Amino acid sequence: MKDNKDSFSWQDSLVDWPDYTGNNFPITTFREVSKFDLLSSSTALCGNEKSYLDDEMLSWLKHAERNSRIPQNFEEKINLKSNNLDKKCSYRSFKNKKIAYDDFSSLMYKAYGYDEQNNTRGYGSGGGLYPINVIIFVLEDNAIEDLKRGVYYFYPLKNCIYRLNSFNGISSDKLNMALYPNRKRPYSNIAIGYAADLRKCIRKYQYLGYKNALIEIGLMIQALKTALPQNMGEFSCQDFNNRLLTTIADLDKRNAPIEIIQWIGRID
């Protein structure tokens, strides 16, 4: 299950990657994208939950939420058949039960794992870059069977995880502020973070690469949701401090920000 001899470092993982520091790297584009990424992550601060919603916005949301616009010009409306399949909803209430190690292993592979035979994963990626890293936050020992609390990195090519740190030197208040700044307790003991390697996606496609990366995160979130067993649920959340959480994961705040988190847990 574990291979302690195979020590992991982010530097080792970059050995075979293109050199980002050469003269051809679009540094101006990177700086602009990094700045926009920071500006788009400023609302999830402690005490700031939904403070940006005024009365006018709330009135508009009554009409906009869970609704889609109908085209103003069309030739014909055609009703499609409905097969009445149940759609899996999001959950915000989880049971305090551990997840079996085998179930967790299967979940990671189904959602993000690498299919060596077909040279693909469970979701598409623009240009085959796969610039999104999966970071797992385990807040309690044995929330996942046999795993200690800490931050883990999922390595899809070998279907394994590396513990990056055990929250050493990180106070409970700091962890609270990073993961759930507007709550007293976390939704669950397990959160999945999606960290975008901005240099990797921008090097090839520049601005389009950033857009592709965000689209890919959406595909990954849905891949995880689809892969969940019946006794587990999830929901995606932006109410977190992404710069602080990125630092806790030992990632670079400018080069590999965590863009969104997905809480998972038992619901049976």
Tab-separated table of C-alpha atoms in Angstrom:
chain	number	residue	atom	x	y	z
A	1	MET	CA	0.000	0.000	0.000
A	2	LYS	CA	2.799	2.414	0.881
A	3	ASP	CA	6.310	2.811	-0.501
A	4	ASN	CA	8.324	4.961	1.869
A	5	LYS	CA	11.523	4.431	-0.116
A	6	ASP	CA	10.104	6.287	-3.095
A	7	SER	CA	10.456	9.823	-1.784
A	8	PHE	CA	8.699	12.486	-3.856
A	9	SER	CA	9.582	16.079	-4.498
A	10	TRP	CA	8.014	18.618	-6.807
A	11	GLN	CA	11.438	19.282	-8.328
A	12	ASP	CA	11.866	15.611	-9.268
A	13	SER	CA	8.482	15.621	-10.969
A	14	LEU	CA	9.628	18.377	-13.339
A	15	VAL	CA	12.739	16.641	-14.661
A	16	ASP	CA	11.213	15.641	-17.999
A	17	TRP	CA	9.082	18.750	-18.418
A	18	PRO	CA	9.933	21.589	-20.840
A	19	ASP	CA	12.140	24.358	-19.550
A	20	TYR	CA	9.821	27.203	-18.510
A	21	THR	CA	12.616	29.695	-17.942
A	22	GLY	CA	13.768	30.094	-21.558
A	23	ASN	CA	13.378	33.267	-23.584
A	24	ASN	CA	10.289	31.941	-25.380
A	25	PHE	CA	8.139	31.776	-22.262
A	26	PRO	CA	5.279	34.355	-22.485
A	27	ILE	CA	6.084	36.036	-19.176
A	28	THR	CA	3.799	39.062	-19.777
A	29	THR	CA	0.817	36.802	-20.400
A	30	PHE	CA	1.688	34.792	-17.312
A	31	ARG	CA	1.779	37.898	-15.122
A	32	GLU	CA	-1.594	39.108	-16.416
A	33	VAL	CA	-3.222	35.712	-15.934
A	34	SER	CA	-1.708	35.386	-12.459
A	35	LYS	CA	-3.039	38.833	-11.523
A	36	PHE	CA	-6.533	37.996	-12.800
A	37	ASP	CA	-6.435	34.683	-10.939
A	38	LEU	CA	-5.673	36.541	-7.712
A	39	LEU	CA	-8.451	39.093	-8.284
A	40	SER	CA	-10.974	36.322	-8.926
A	41	SER	CA	-10.131	34.665	-5.601
A	42	SER	CA	-10.777	37.572	-3.234
A	43	THR	CA	-14.350	36.973	-2.014
A	44	ALA	CA	-13.812	33.903	0.176
A	45	LEU	CA	-12.347	35.728	3.149
A	46	CYS	CA	-13.206	35.297	6.804
A	47	GLY	CA	-16.389	37.207	7.629
A	48	ASN	CA	-17.003	38.036	3.975
A	49	GLU	CA	-19.467	35.258	3.145
A	50	LYS	CA	-22.050	36.643	0.702
A	51	SER	CA	-21.382	40.203	1.890
A	52	TYR	CA	-21.230	41.206	-1.785
A	53	LEU	CA	-24.951	40.347	-2.237
A	54	ASP	CA	-27.099	43.480	-1.977
A	55	ASP	CA	-30.909	43.655	-2.274
A	56	GLU	CA	-30.784	44.351	-5.996
A	57	MET	CA	-28.550	41.347	-6.597
A	58	LEU	CA	-30.763	39.079	-4.476
A	59	SER	CA	-33.824	40.166	-6.454
A	60	TRP	CA	-32.075	39.385	-9.727
A	61	LEU	CA	-30.919	35.992	-8.449
A	62	LYS	CA	-34.525	34.907	-7.845
A	63	HIS	CA	-34.990	34.947	-11.615
A	64	ALA	CA	-31.493	33.908	-12.673
A	65	GLU	CA	-30.685	30.944	-10.425
A	66	ARG	CA	-31.480	27.451	-11.741
A	67	ASN	CA	-32.756	28.961	-14.960
A	68	SER	CA	-31.594	29.162	-18.568
A	69	ARG	CA	-32.401	31.741	-21.197
A	70	ILE	CA	-34.552	30.881	-24.196
A	71	PRO	CA	-33.251	32.128	-27.568
A	72	GLN	CA	-35.144	35.192	-28.771
A	73	ASN	CA	-35.141	33.963	-32.355
A	74	PHE	CA	-35.806	30.358	-33.353
A	75	GLU	CA	-37.675	28.487	-36.055
A	76	GLU	CA	-39.253	25.674	-34.069
A	77	LYS	CA	-39.496	24.151	-30.593
A	78	ILE	CA	-38.992	20.365	-30.522
A	79	ASN	CA	-39.690	18.448	-27.312
A	80	LEU	CA	-37.252	15.627	-26.532
A	81	LYS	CA	-38.078	12.390	-24.761
A	82	SER	CA	-37.174	12.124	-21.082
A	83	ASN	CA	-35.968	8.829	-19.627
A	84	ASN	CA	-36.475	10.022	-16.038
A	85	LEU	CA	-33.018	9.005	-14.851
A	86	ASP	CA	-32.150	10.138	-11.342
A	87	LYS	CA	-29.484	12.833	-11.274
A	88	LYS	CA	-26.971	12.817	-8.453
A	89	CYS	CA	-27.381	15.909	-6.306
A	90	SER	CA	-24.789	17.718	-4.216
A	91	TYR	CA	-24.519	17.102	-0.463
A	92	ARG	CA	-23.437	19.467	2.288
A	93	SER	CA	-24.085	17.133	5.198
A	94	PHE	CA	-21.819	14.115	5.653
A	95	LYS	CA	-21.607	11.281	8.156
A	96	ASN	CA	-18.578	11.054	10.414
A	97	LYS	CA	-17.569	7.677	8.980
A	98	LYS	CA	-14.242	6.667	7.513
A	99	ILE	CA	-13.846	5.772	3.855
A	100	ALA	CA	-12.433	2.315	3.168
A	101	TYR	CA	-8.960	2.361	1.623
A	102	ASP	CA	-10.060	0.139	-1.289
A	103	ASP	CA	-13.018	2.426	-2.015
A	104	PHE	CA	-10.764	5.484	-1.984
A	105	SER	CA	-8.216	3.810	-4.276
A	106	SER	CA	-10.936	2.841	-6.733
A	107	LEU	CA	-12.415	6.338	-6.620
A	108	MET	CA	-9.116	8.043	-7.433
A	109	TYR	CA	-8.417	5.735	-10.358
A	110	LYS	CA	-11.912	5.962	-11.831
A	111	ALA	CA	-11.971	9.747	-11.598
A	112	TYR	CA	-8.399	10.752	-12.430
A	113	GLY	CA	-6.344	7.629	-13.118
A	114	TYR	CA	-4.212	7.014	-16.182
A	115	ASP	CA	-5.253	4.293	-18.640
A	116	GLU	CA	-1.893	3.123	-19.977
A	117	GLN	CA	-3.411	0.963	-22.702
A	118	ASN	CA	-5.388	3.823	-24.248
A	119	ASN	CA	-3.006	6.587	-23.114
A	120	THR	CA	-5.789	8.649	-21.578
A	121	ARG	CA	-7.560	9.568	-18.349
A	122	GLY	CA	-11.186	9.798	-17.281
A	123	TYR	CA	-11.557	13.323	-18.701
A	124	GLY	CA	-10.240	15.341	-21.630
A	125	SER	CA	-7.488	17.955	-21.595
A	126	GLY	CA	-6.712	20.666	-24.141
A	127	GLY	CA	-3.647	19.588	-26.105
A	128	GLY	CA	-3.176	16.615	-23.778
A	129	LEU	CA	-1.354	18.833	-21.268
A	130	TYR	CA	-3.255	17.810	-18.114
A	131	PRO	CA	-2.077	20.876	-16.141
A	132	ILE	CA	-4.313	20.306	-13.102
A	133	ASN	CA	-2.845	18.666	-9.989
A	134	VAL	CA	-5.091	16.855	-7.517
A	135	ILE	CA	-4.345	17.778	-3.888
A	136	ILE	CA	-6.104	15.855	-1.103
A	137	PHE	CA	-6.625	17.354	2.354
A	138	VAL	CA	-7.277	14.727	5.038
A	139	LEU	CA	-8.231	16.555	8.227
A	140	GLU	CA	-8.358	13.603	10.642
A	141	ASP	CA	-6.426	10.352	11.036
A	142	ASN	CA	-8.302	7.455	9.435
A	143	ALA	CA	-10.864	9.671	7.722
A	144	ILE	CA	-9.580	7.496	4.901
A	145	GLU	CA	-8.642	4.075	6.230
A	146	ASP	CA	-4.942	3.797	7.183
A	147	LEU	CA	-4.122	7.369	6.117
A	148	LYS	CA	-2.799	9.973	8.540
A	149	ARG	CA	-4.046	13.546	8.526
A	150	GLY	CA	-2.179	15.746	6.117
A	151	VAL	CA	-1.863	16.975	2.543
A	152	TYR	CA	-1.503	14.431	-0.257
A	153	TYR	CA	-0.691	14.666	-3.952
A	154	PHE	CA	-2.282	12.164	-6.353
A	155	TYR	CA	0.119	11.005	-9.069
A	156	PRO	CA	-2.069	9.602	-11.872
A	157	LEU	CA	0.652	7.928	-13.951
A	158	LYS	CA	1.456	5.514	-11.113
A	159	ASN	CA	-1.949	5.603	-9.375
A	160	CYS	CA	-0.375	6.513	-6.050
A	161	ILE	CA	-0.435	9.324	-3.516
A	162	TYR	CA	2.402	11.181	-1.805
A	163	ARG	CA	1.987	12.796	1.587
A	164	LEU	CA	3.405	16.297	1.199
A	165	ASN	CA	3.070	17.289	4.841
A	166	SER	CA	1.172	16.401	8.011
A	167	PHE	CA	0.025	19.958	8.797
A	168	ASN	CA	3.179	20.322	10.902
A	169	GLY	CA	3.344	23.775	12.447
A	170	ILE	CA	-0.084	24.674	11.061
A	171	SER	CA	-2.533	25.733	13.759
A	172	SER	CA	-6.172	24.683	13.703
A	173	ASP	CA	-7.122	28.359	13.322
A	174	LYS	CA	-4.956	28.699	10.217
A	175	LEU	CA	-6.395	25.528	8.713
A	176	ASN	CA	-9.878	26.799	9.525
A	177	MET	CA	-9.191	30.115	7.824
A	178	ALA	CA	-7.822	28.349	4.748
A	179	LEU	CA	-10.469	25.669	4.211
A	180	TYR	CA	-13.678	26.903	5.850
A	181	PRO	CA	-13.254	30.567	6.902
A	182	ASN	CA	-16.963	31.177	7.483
A	183	ARG	CA	-17.767	28.032	9.466
A	184	LYS	CA	-16.858	26.670	12.880
A	185	ARG	CA	-16.425	23.118	11.588
A	186	PRO	CA	-15.508	21.665	8.197
A	187	TYR	CA	-18.205	20.108	6.041
A	188	SER	CA	-16.253	16.855	5.995
A	189	ASN	CA	-12.823	15.517	6.934
A	190	ILE	CA	-11.772	15.237	3.281
A	191	ALA	CA	-11.426	17.958	0.657
A	192	ILE	CA	-10.017	17.711	-2.861
A	193	GLY	CA	-8.148	20.741	-4.189
A	194	TYR	CA	-7.525	21.392	-7.882
A	195	ALA	CA	-4.254	23.258	-8.437
A	196	ALA	CA	-3.580	24.710	-11.886
A	197	ASP	CA	-0.022	24.637	-13.215
A	198	LEU	CA	-0.278	28.061	-14.848
A	199	ARG	CA	3.166	27.984	-16.421
A	200	LYS	CA	2.442	24.663	-18.073
A	201	CYS	CA	-0.875	25.674	-19.656
A	202	ILE	CA	0.219	29.203	-20.611
A	203	ARG	CA	3.471	28.050	-22.226
A	204	LYS	CA	1.590	26.365	-25.085
A	205	TYR	CA	-1.717	28.219	-25.430
A	206	GLN	CA	-1.170	31.480	-23.514
A	207	TYR	CA	-4.580	32.998	-22.536
A	208	LEU	CA	-6.464	30.089	-24.095
A	209	GLY	CA	-4.427	27.740	-21.921
A	210	TYR	CA	-5.800	29.361	-18.763
A	211	LYS	CA	-9.362	29.007	-20.046
A	212	ASN	CA	-8.692	25.380	-20.962
A	213	ALA	CA	-7.360	24.729	-17.454
A	214	LEU	CA	-10.526	26.049	-15.802
A	215	ILE	CA	-12.686	23.987	-18.159
A	216	GLU	CA	-10.596	20.935	-17.292
A	217	ILE	CA	-11.213	21.471	-13.581
A	218	GLY	CA	-14.939	21.318	-14.296
A	219	LEU	CA	-14.453	18.040	-16.149
A	220	MET	CA	-12.458	16.631	-13.229
A	221	ILE	CA	-15.090	17.654	-10.689
A	222	GLN	CA	-17.748	15.895	-12.738
A	223	ALA	CA	-15.487	12.853	-13.210
A	224	LEU	CA	-15.152	12.527	-9.433
A	225	LYS	CA	-18.885	13.000	-8.912
A	226	THR	CA	-19.656	10.274	-11.455
A	227	ALA	CA	-17.104	7.899	-9.914
A	228	LEU	CA	-18.472	8.170	-6.356
A	229	PRO	CA	-20.058	5.018	-4.910
A	230	GLN	CA	-23.660	5.192	-3.713
A	231	ASN	CA	-22.648	5.692	-0.072
A	232	MET	CA	-20.637	8.862	-0.809
A	233	GLY	CA	-21.483	12.408	-1.824
A	234	GLU	CA	-19.726	15.645	-2.766
A	235	PHE	CA	-20.095	19.329	-3.468
A	236	SER	CA	-17.843	21.973	-4.978
A	237	CYS	CA	-16.998	25.075	-2.974
A	238	GLN	CA	-15.327	28.449	-3.478
A	239	ASP	CA	-15.689	29.547	0.148
A	240	PHE	CA	-12.033	29.077	1.024
A	241	ASN	CA	-8.849	31.155	1.102
A	242	ASN	CA	-7.071	29.854	-1.970
A	243	ARG	CA	-3.750	31.649	-1.403
A	244	LEU	CA	-3.474	30.389	2.174
A	245	LEU	CA	-4.577	26.868	1.247
A	246	THR	CA	-2.092	26.776	-1.628
A	247	THR	CA	0.678	27.693	0.812
A	248	ILE	CA	-0.418	24.975	3.264
A	249	ALA	CA	-0.104	22.475	0.404
A	250	ASP	CA	3.504	23.632	-0.164
A	251	LEU	CA	2.615	24.919	-3.627
A	252	ASP	CA	3.634	28.175	-5.283
A	253	LYS	CA	0.849	30.757	-4.926
A	254	ARG	CA	1.549	32.327	-8.321
A	255	ASN	CA	2.441	29.228	-10.332
A	256	ALA	CA	0.090	26.570	-8.928
A	257	PRO	CA	-2.921	28.149	-7.184
A	258	ILE	CA	-5.723	25.936	-5.915
A	259	GLU	CA	-8.710	27.137	-7.933
A	260	ILE	CA	-11.570	25.268	-6.228
A	261	ILE	CA	-12.139	22.557	-3.627
A	262	GLN	CA	-14.544	19.634	-3.623
A	263	TRP	CA	-15.701	18.228	-0.298
A	264	ILE	CA	-16.390	14.480	-0.238
A	265	GLY	CA	-17.642	12.114	2.453
A	266	ARG	CA	-19.943	9.302	3.486
A	267	ILE	CA	-23.685	9.962	3.266
A	268	ASP	CA	-25.066	6.557	4.350
